[in-house]
Amino acid sequence: MRIDIITVLPEMIERTLNCSIIGRAQERGLLELRLHQLRDYSTDKWKRVDDYPFGGEPGMVMQIEPIDRIITELKSEREYDDVIYTSPDGQKFDQPMANELSLLSNIIILCGHYKGIDYRIREHLITREISIGDYVLTGGELAAAVMTDAIARLIPGVLNDAGSALSDTFQDNLLAPPIYTRPAEYKGWRVPDVLLSGHEANIAKWRMEQALERTKRLRPDLLED
Ligand code: ADE
């Protein structure tokens, strides 16, 4: 899968996504992540990509020209399944959306900044607007990094244990059950006996009960779906 991210702060995303599992996924060729400095597409001698809004609103707006230029260039090189804009008023990002996006071949993510982007970009160039939550960040870079991480770990081969992503919290609208490792007892705090029993059916039943109980207690909204 290839993800092209358009941003004025590529270094902010690079540091996050070039290490650990997602960094290794890139080294192994499972994820091709390309970061594009939007300022390189500005014709302004100061490399500016924003301007004052029409109508006298406070704040600055990202201009259409540099964004159109880079998106047009990328689209001339390959087909893109989606051109995503990160915005607090977009559709809320969740696990089903990460699953869906991980099946695509090529996506562009445009990171918003300042007061936002010229609305014509949203009308004519963007195919999907995504928010990572009901709060406002200083820019879309962290949102793009969060989405890329959640999407990329679902690409086959990225996680060592193929079953691991399937048992994640949210994959079946349930929170994951508790997990433990050695020692079986620490300061008198014991791992549940059933997990040490080796009885697979009982362990599976216990896990399901725990997942349901935790979901009911902590995220009852997930069970309403
Ligand atoms: N940009 C600023 N806030 C954001 C959010 N919550 N989600 C996505 N992009 C954003």
GROMACS .gro file of C-alpha atoms and ligand atoms in nm:
model
  235
    1MET     CA    1   0.000   0.000   0.000
    2ARG     CA    2   0.118   0.352  -0.077
    3ILE     CA    3   0.027   0.655   0.136
    4ASP     CA    4   0.123   1.006   0.020
    5ILE     CA    5   0.096   1.271   0.290
    6ILE     CA    6   0.091   1.639   0.197
    7THR     CA    7   0.199   1.866   0.481
    8VAL     CA    8   0.391   2.178   0.579
    9LEU     CA    9   0.552   1.978   0.864
   10PRO     CA   10   0.681   1.648   0.717
   11GLU     CA   11   0.935   1.608   0.999
   12MET     CA   12   0.653   1.587   1.253
   13ILE     CA   13   0.514   1.276   1.082
   14GLU     CA   14   0.846   1.126   0.975
   15ARG     CA   15   0.976   1.093   1.331
   16THR     CA   16   0.659   0.917   1.441
   17LEU     CA   17   0.620   0.672   1.156
   18ASN     CA   18   0.980   0.581   1.079
   19CYS     CA   19   1.034   0.378   1.393
   20SER     CA   20   0.909   0.050   1.538
   21ILE     CA   21   0.651  -0.161   1.353
   22ILE     CA   22   0.552   0.098   1.090
   23GLY     CA   23   0.920   0.183   1.025
   24ARG     CA   24   0.993  -0.187   0.969
   25ALA     CA   25   0.687  -0.220   0.743
   26GLN     CA   26   0.842   0.049   0.522
   27GLU     CA   27   1.185  -0.117   0.523
   28ARG     CA   28   1.020  -0.444   0.419
   29GLY     CA   29   0.830  -0.274   0.136
   30LEU     CA   30   0.485  -0.346   0.282
   31LEU     CA   31   0.410   0.024   0.321
   32GLU     CA   32   0.538   0.295   0.089
   33LEU     CA   33   0.504   0.619   0.280
   34ARG     CA   34   0.582   0.942   0.094
   35LEU     CA   35   0.586   1.276   0.271
   36HIS     CA   36   0.553   1.586   0.054
   37GLN     CA   37   0.647   1.935   0.167
   38LEU     CA   38   0.361   2.152   0.042
   39ARG     CA   39   0.584   2.462   0.036
   40ASP     CA   40   0.783   2.303  -0.249
   41TYR     CA   41   0.471   2.353  -0.462
   42SER     CA   42   0.434   2.723  -0.382
   43THR     CA   43   0.536   2.973  -0.652
   44ASP     CA   44   0.564   3.248  -0.391
   45LYS     CA   45   0.924   3.359  -0.332
   46TRP     CA   46   0.872   3.313   0.045
   47LYS     CA   47   0.721   2.966  -0.012
   48ARG     CA   48   0.395   3.076   0.147
   49VAL     CA   49   0.098   2.844   0.115
   50ASP     CA   50  -0.162   3.048   0.307
   51ASP     CA   51  -0.341   3.380   0.264
   52TYR     CA   52  -0.608   3.597   0.427
   53PRO     CA   53  -0.967   3.477   0.403
   54PHE     CA   54  -1.217   3.664   0.188
   55GLY     CA   55  -1.488   3.823   0.397
   56GLY     CA   56  -1.269   3.949   0.680
   57GLU     CA   57  -1.260   3.643   0.910
   58PRO     CA   58  -0.961   3.618   1.146
   59GLY     CA   59  -0.692   3.356   1.076
   60MET     CA   60  -0.523   3.229   0.761
   61VAL     CA   61  -0.644   2.988   0.493
   62MET     CA   62  -0.441   2.733   0.295
   63GLN     CA   63  -0.441   2.829  -0.072
   64ILE     CA   64  -0.577   2.618  -0.355
   65GLU     CA   65  -0.290   2.653  -0.606
   66PRO     CA   66  -0.007   2.462  -0.431
   67ILE     CA   67  -0.247   2.191  -0.317
   68ASP     CA   68  -0.396   2.149  -0.664
   69ARG     CA   69  -0.047   2.140  -0.813
   70ILE     CA   70   0.077   1.855  -0.595
   71ILE     CA   71  -0.243   1.652  -0.610
   72THR     CA   72  -0.249   1.686  -0.992
   73GLU     CA   73   0.117   1.577  -1.009
   74LEU     CA   74   0.056   1.271  -0.789
   75LYS     CA   75  -0.257   1.175  -0.983
   76SER     CA   76  -0.065   1.194  -1.312
   77GLU     CA   77   0.172   0.928  -1.177
   78ARG     CA   78  -0.080   0.673  -1.047
   79GLU     CA   79  -0.445   0.626  -0.961
   80TYR     CA   80  -0.558   0.710  -0.611
   81ASP     CA   81  -0.847   0.540  -0.433
   82ASP     CA   82  -0.907   0.832  -0.198
   83VAL     CA   83  -0.784   1.186  -0.138
   84ILE     CA   84  -0.838   1.240   0.233
   85TYR     CA   85  -0.844   1.569   0.420
   86THR     CA   86  -0.784   1.563   0.796
   87SER     CA   87  -1.031   1.793   0.965
   88PRO     CA   88  -1.214   1.810   1.298
   89ASP     CA   89  -1.544   1.832   1.108
   90GLY     CA   90  -1.480   1.515   0.906
   91GLN     CA   91  -1.627   1.167   0.953
   92LYS     CA   92  -1.506   1.014   1.281
   93PHE     CA   93  -1.214   0.771   1.233
   94ASP     CA   94  -1.267   0.428   1.389
   95GLN     CA   95  -1.158   0.066   1.352
   96PRO     CA   96  -1.402  -0.027   1.072
   97MET     CA   97  -1.277   0.274   0.875
   98ALA     CA   98  -0.914   0.170   0.936
   99ASN     CA   99  -1.002  -0.182   0.811
  100GLU     CA  100  -1.167  -0.039   0.501
  101LEU     CA  101  -0.879   0.199   0.420
  102SER     CA  102  -0.617  -0.075   0.472
  103LEU     CA  103  -0.764  -0.259   0.172
  104LEU     CA  104  -0.689   0.031  -0.064
  105SER     CA  105  -0.377   0.055  -0.282
  106ASN     CA  106  -0.299   0.428  -0.297
  107ILE     CA  107  -0.426   0.712  -0.083
  108ILE     CA  108  -0.337   1.077  -0.039
  109ILE     CA  109  -0.375   1.245   0.299
  110LEU     CA  110  -0.379   1.625   0.304
  111CYS     CA  111  -0.301   1.775   0.644
  112GLY     CA  112  -0.501   2.085   0.722
  113HIS     CA  113  -0.349   2.386   0.899
  114TYR     CA  114  -0.430   2.737   1.014
  115LYS     CA  115  -0.799   2.822   0.988
  116GLY     CA  116  -0.848   2.551   0.724
  117ILE     CA  117  -0.819   2.509   0.349
  118ASP     CA  118  -0.988   2.701   0.066
  119TYR     CA  119  -1.330   2.537   0.044
  120ARG     CA  120  -1.292   2.471  -0.331
  121ILE     CA  121  -1.027   2.210  -0.244
  122ARG     CA  122  -1.284   2.024  -0.037
  123GLU     CA  123  -1.545   2.056  -0.311
  124HIS     CA  124  -1.331   1.953  -0.607
  125LEU     CA  125  -1.020   1.764  -0.495
  126ILE     CA  126  -1.101   1.583  -0.171
  127THR     CA  127  -1.296   1.256  -0.174
  128ARG     CA  128  -1.316   1.203   0.201
  129GLU     CA  129  -1.282   1.413   0.517
  130ILE     CA  130  -1.176   1.241   0.837
  131SER     CA  131  -1.153   1.353   1.200
  132ILE     CA  132  -0.971   1.155   1.467
  133GLY     CA  133  -1.195   1.289   1.743
  134ASP     CA  134  -1.406   1.576   1.870
  135TYR     CA  135  -1.122   1.808   1.965
  136VAL     CA  136  -0.913   2.053   1.765
  137LEU     CA  137  -0.542   1.994   1.700
  138THR     CA  138  -0.297   2.260   1.582
  139GLY     CA  139  -0.274   2.081   1.247
  140GLY     CA  140  -0.365   1.759   1.069
  141GLU     CA  141  -0.018   1.599   1.104
  142LEU     CA  142  -0.089   1.405   1.421
  143ALA     CA  143  -0.424   1.295   1.277
  144ALA     CA  144  -0.249   1.173   0.960
  145ALA     CA  145   0.010   0.987   1.170
  146VAL     CA  146  -0.260   0.825   1.386
  147MET     CA  147  -0.458   0.716   1.082
  148THR     CA  148  -0.151   0.585   0.897
  149ASP     CA  149  -0.044   0.383   1.202
  150ALA     CA  150  -0.389   0.229   1.249
  151ILE     CA  151  -0.421   0.151   0.876
  152ALA     CA  152  -0.066   0.022   0.817
  153ARG     CA  153  -0.067  -0.229   1.103
  154LEU     CA  154  -0.359  -0.403   0.928
  155ILE     CA  155  -0.164  -0.460   0.604
  156PRO     CA  156  -0.096  -0.835   0.579
  157GLY     CA  157   0.255  -0.916   0.706
  158VAL     CA  158   0.303  -0.594   0.907
  159LEU     CA  159   0.225  -0.757   1.240
  160ASN     CA  160   0.427  -1.071   1.312
  161ASP     CA  161   0.123  -1.259   1.439
  162ALA     CA  162  -0.143  -1.246   1.167
  163GLY     CA  163  -0.418  -1.323   1.420
  164SER     CA  164  -0.315  -1.039   1.643
  165ALA     CA  165  -0.499  -0.759   1.459
  166LEU     CA  166  -0.816  -0.966   1.451
  167SER     CA  167  -0.828  -0.992   1.830
  168ASP     CA  168  -0.778  -0.618   1.882
  169THR     CA  169  -1.013  -0.416   2.089
  170PHE     CA  170  -1.294  -0.284   1.859
  171GLN     CA  171  -1.251  -0.549   1.586
  172ASP     CA  172  -1.579  -0.712   1.693
  173ASN     CA  173  -1.722  -0.407   1.872
  174LEU     CA  174  -1.586  -0.545   2.200
  175LEU     CA  175  -1.300  -0.427   2.418
  176ALA     CA  176  -1.019  -0.682   2.435
  177PRO     CA  177  -1.014  -0.914   2.742
  178PRO     CA  178  -0.732  -0.880   3.001
  179ILE     CA  179  -0.396  -1.034   2.912
  180TYR     CA  180  -0.108  -1.139   3.138
  181THR     CA  181   0.245  -1.273   3.117
  182ARG     CA  182   0.496  -1.431   3.357
  183PRO     CA  183   0.529  -1.443   3.653
  184ALA     CA  184   0.196  -1.611   3.727
  185GLU     CA  185   0.205  -1.454   4.071
  186TYR     CA  186   0.359  -1.119   4.169
  187LYS     CA  187   0.330  -0.964   4.516
  188GLY     CA  188   0.038  -1.201   4.573
  189TRP     CA  189  -0.145  -1.074   4.261
  190ARG     CA  190  -0.239  -1.386   4.069
  191VAL     CA  191  -0.312  -1.443   3.704
  192PRO     CA  192  -0.663  -1.598   3.669
  193ASP     CA  193  -0.636  -1.978   3.711
  194VAL     CA  194  -0.824  -2.050   3.389
  195LEU     CA  195  -0.542  -1.898   3.181
  196LEU     CA  196  -0.293  -2.138   3.341
  197SER     CA  197  -0.521  -2.442   3.296
  198GLY     CA  198  -0.431  -2.514   2.933
  199HIS     CA  199  -0.803  -2.584   2.868
  200GLU     CA  200  -0.859  -2.401   2.537
  201ALA     CA  201  -1.240  -2.402   2.537
  202ASN     CA  202  -1.259  -2.268   2.893
  203ILE     CA  203  -1.001  -2.002   2.810
  204ALA     CA  204  -1.196  -1.890   2.501
  205LYS     CA  205  -1.519  -1.876   2.707
  206TRP     CA  206  -1.348  -1.677   2.983
  207ARG     CA  207  -1.204  -1.432   2.729
  208MET     CA  208  -1.544  -1.373   2.571
  209GLU     CA  209  -1.709  -1.321   2.912
  210GLN     CA  210  -1.437  -1.076   3.014
  211ALA     CA  211  -1.460  -0.887   2.683
  212LEU     CA  212  -1.837  -0.853   2.728
  213GLU     CA  213  -1.809  -0.751   3.092
  214ARG     CA  214  -1.542  -0.485   3.022
  215THR     CA  215  -1.737  -0.351   2.723
  216LYS     CA  216  -2.062  -0.329   2.925
  217ARG     CA  217  -1.882  -0.150   3.206
  218LEU     CA  218  -1.647   0.080   3.014
  219ARG     CA  219  -1.799   0.130   2.667
  220PRO     CA  220  -2.169   0.036   2.673
  221ASP     CA  221  -2.216   0.249   2.359
  222LEU     CA  222  -2.029  -0.019   2.156
  223LEU     CA  223  -2.294  -0.280   2.246
  224GLU     CA  224  -2.576  -0.055   2.125
  225ASP     CA  225  -2.448  -0.107   1.769
  226ADE     N1  226  -0.708   1.881   1.252
  226ADE     C1  227  -0.732   1.950   1.366
  226ADE     N2  228  -0.803   1.877   1.451
  226ADE     C2  229  -0.826   1.756   1.392
  226ADE     C3  230  -0.895   1.640   1.430
  226ADE     N3  231  -0.956   1.629   1.549
  226ADE     N4  232  -0.899   1.537   1.344
  226ADE     C4  233  -0.839   1.547   1.223
  226ADE     N5  234  -0.773   1.655   1.182
  226ADE     C5  235  -0.766   1.759   1.264
   0.00000   0.00000   0.00000
